[in-house]
mmCIF file of C-alpha atoms in Angstrom:
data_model
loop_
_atom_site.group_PDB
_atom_site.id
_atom_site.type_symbol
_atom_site.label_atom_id
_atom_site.label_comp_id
_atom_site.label_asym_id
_atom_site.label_seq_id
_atom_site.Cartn_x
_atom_site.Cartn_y
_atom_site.Cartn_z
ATOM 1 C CA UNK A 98 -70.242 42.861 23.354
ATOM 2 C CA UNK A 99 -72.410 43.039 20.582
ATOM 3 C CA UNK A 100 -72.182 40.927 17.930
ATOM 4 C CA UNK A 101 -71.317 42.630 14.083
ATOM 5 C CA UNK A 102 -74.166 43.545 12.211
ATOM 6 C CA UNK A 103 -74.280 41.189 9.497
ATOM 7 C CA UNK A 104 -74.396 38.564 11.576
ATOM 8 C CA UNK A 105 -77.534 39.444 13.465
ATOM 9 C CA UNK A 106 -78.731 40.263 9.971
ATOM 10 C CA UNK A 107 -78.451 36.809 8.597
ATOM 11 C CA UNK A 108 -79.708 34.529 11.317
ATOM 12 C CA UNK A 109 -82.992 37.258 11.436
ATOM 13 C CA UNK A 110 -83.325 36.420 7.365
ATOM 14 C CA UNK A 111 -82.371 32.864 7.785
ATOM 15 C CA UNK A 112 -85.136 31.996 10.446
ATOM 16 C CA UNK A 113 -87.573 34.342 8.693
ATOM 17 C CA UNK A 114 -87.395 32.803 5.322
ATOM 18 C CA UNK A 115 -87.979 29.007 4.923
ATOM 19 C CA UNK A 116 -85.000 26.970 3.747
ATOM 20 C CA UNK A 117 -85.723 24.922 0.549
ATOM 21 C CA UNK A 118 -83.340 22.408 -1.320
ATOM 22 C CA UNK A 119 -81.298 23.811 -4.021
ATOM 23 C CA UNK A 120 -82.401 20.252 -5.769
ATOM 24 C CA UNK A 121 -84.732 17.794 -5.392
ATOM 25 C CA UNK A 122 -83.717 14.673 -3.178
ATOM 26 C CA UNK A 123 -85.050 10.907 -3.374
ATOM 27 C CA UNK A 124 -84.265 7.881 -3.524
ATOM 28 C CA UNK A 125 -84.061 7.270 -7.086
ATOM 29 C CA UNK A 126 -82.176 10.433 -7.747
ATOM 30 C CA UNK A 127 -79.108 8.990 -10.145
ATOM 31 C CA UNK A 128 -75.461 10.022 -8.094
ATOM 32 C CA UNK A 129 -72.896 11.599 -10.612
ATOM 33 C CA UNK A 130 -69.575 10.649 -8.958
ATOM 34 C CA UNK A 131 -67.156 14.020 -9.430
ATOM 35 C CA UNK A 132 -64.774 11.392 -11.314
ATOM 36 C CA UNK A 133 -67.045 10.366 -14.185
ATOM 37 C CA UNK A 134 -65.933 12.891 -16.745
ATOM 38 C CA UNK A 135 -62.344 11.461 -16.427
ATOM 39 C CA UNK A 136 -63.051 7.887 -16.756
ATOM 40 C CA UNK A 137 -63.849 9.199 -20.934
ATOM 41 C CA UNK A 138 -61.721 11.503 -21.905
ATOM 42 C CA UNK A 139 -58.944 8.132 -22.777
ATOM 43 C CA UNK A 140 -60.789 7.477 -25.689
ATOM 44 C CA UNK A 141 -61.462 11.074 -26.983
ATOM 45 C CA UNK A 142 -57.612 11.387 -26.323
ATOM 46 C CA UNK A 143 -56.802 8.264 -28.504
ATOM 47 C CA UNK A 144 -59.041 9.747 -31.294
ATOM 48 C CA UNK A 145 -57.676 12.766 -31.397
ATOM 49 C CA UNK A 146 -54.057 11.179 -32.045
ATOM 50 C CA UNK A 147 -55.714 9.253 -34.881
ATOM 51 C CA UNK A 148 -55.353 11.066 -37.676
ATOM 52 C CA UNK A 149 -51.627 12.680 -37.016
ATOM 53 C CA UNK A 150 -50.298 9.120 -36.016
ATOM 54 C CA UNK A 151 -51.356 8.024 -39.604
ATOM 55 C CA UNK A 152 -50.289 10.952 -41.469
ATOM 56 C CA UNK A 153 -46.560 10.574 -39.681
ATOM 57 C CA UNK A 154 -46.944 6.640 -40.768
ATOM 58 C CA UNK A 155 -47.748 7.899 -44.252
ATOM 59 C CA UNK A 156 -45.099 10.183 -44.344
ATOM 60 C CA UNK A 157 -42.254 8.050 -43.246
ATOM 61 C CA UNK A 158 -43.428 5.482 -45.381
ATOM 62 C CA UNK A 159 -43.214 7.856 -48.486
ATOM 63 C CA UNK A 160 -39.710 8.756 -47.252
ATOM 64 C CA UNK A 161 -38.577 5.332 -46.720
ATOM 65 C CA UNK A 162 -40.091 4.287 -49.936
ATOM 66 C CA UNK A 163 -37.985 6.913 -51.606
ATOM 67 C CA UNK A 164 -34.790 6.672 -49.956
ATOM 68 C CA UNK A 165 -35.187 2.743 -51.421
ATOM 69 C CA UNK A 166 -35.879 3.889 -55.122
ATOM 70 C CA UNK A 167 -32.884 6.542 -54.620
ATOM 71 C CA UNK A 168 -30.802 3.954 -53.544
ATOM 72 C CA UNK A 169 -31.501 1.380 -56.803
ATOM 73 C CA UNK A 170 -31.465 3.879 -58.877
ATOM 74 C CA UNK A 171 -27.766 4.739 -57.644
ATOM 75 C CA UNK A 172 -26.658 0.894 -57.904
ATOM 76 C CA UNK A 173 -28.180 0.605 -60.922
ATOM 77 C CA UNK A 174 -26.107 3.750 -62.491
ATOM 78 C CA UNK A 175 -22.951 2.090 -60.977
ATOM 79 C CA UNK A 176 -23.421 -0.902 -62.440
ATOM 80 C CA UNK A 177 -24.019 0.661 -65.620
ATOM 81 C CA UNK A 178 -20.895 3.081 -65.186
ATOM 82 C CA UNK A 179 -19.097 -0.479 -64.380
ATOM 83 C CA UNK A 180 -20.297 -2.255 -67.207
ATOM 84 C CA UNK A 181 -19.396 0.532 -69.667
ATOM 85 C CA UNK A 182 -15.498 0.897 -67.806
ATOM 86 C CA UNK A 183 -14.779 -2.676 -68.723
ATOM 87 C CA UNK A 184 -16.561 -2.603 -72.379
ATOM 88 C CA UNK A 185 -14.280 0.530 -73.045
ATOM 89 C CA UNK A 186 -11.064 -1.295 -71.316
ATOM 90 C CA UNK A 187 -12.093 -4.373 -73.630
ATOM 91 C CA UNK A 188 -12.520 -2.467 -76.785
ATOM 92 C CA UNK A 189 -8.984 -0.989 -76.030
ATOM 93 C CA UNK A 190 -7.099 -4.166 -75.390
ATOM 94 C CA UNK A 191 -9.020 -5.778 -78.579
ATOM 95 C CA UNK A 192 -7.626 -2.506 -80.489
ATOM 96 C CA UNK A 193 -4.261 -3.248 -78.953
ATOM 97 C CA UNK A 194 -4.214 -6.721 -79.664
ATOM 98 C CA UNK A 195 -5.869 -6.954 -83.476
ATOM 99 C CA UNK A 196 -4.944 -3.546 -84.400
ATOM 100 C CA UNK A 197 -7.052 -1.351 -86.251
ATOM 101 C CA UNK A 198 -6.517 -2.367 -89.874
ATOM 102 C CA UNK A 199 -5.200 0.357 -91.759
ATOM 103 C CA UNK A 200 -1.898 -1.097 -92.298
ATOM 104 C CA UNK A 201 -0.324 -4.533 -93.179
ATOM 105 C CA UNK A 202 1.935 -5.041 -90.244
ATOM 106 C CA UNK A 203 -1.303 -4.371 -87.873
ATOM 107 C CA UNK A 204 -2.769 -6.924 -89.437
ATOM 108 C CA UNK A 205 0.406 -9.063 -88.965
ATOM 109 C CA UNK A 206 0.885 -8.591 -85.558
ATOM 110 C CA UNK A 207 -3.077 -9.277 -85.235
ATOM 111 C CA UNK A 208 -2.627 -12.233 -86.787
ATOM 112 C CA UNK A 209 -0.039 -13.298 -84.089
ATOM 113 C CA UNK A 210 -1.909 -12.050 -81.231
ATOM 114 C CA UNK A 211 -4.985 -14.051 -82.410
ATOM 115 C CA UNK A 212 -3.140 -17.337 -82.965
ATOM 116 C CA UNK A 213 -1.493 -16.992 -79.374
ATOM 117 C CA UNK A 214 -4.570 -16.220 -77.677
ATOM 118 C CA UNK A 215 -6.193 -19.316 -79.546
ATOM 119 C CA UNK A 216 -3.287 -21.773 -78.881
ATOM 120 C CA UNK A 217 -2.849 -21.096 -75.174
ATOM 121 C CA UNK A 218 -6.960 -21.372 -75.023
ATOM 122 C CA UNK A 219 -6.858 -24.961 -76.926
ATOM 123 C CA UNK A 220 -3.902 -26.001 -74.814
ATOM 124 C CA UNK A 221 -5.910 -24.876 -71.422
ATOM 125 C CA UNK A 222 -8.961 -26.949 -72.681
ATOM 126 C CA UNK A 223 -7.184 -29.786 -73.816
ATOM 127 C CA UNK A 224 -5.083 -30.640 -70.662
ATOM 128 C CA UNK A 225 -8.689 -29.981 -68.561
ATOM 129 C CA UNK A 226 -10.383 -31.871 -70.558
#
């Protein structure tokens, strides 16, 4: 049984040839552990989410800040809508009451209207007080 060619081939070239050291070995040669270039990527990691974690923080503050004007704004134009409902509804029951003066019995009846309105008021403040 002979053995395959290449392998005759390589031990002849192997113990012709003198085996050196892919690298240089001492005792002060530094080790690099195979784990090193994990033990740093955290931090490059952390920076990269930097700048898109404060852009998102930017951005919902801008919407939050917005949804709050939005949201005054709107209470605001109620209460204006509010405070214009009951002026109207005011103005109309004083036009009721007093009348508009274009005739005599308007007036009259204003007349009435105010010294009713003023006698029940005095009456209220005079038994309170």
């Amino acid at each position: 049984m002979s053995k395959p060619a290449h392998t005759r081939f390589q031990r002849t070239l192997s113990s012709t040839m003198p085996r050196e050291a892919t690298r240089p070995f001492s005792t002060q040669a530094r080790v690099h552990p195979t784990f090193l270039p994990y033990l740093h990527t955290r931090g490059r990691l952390a920076a990269r989410w930097v700048p898109s974690t404060i852009a998102f923080i930017a951005a919902a503050y801008a919407v939050n800040h917005y949804i709050q004007l939005e949201a005054a704004s709107r209470r605001a134009a109620e209460n204006d809508e509010r405070q214009a409902r009951e002026s109207r509804a005011l103005t109309i029951e004083l036009l009721d009451a007093y009348g508009d003066g274009s005739s005599l019995e308007a007036l009259e009846k204003a007349v009435e209207v105010y010294e009713a309105r003023t006698a029940a008021s005095g009456s209220g403040r005079s038994s309170s007080g």
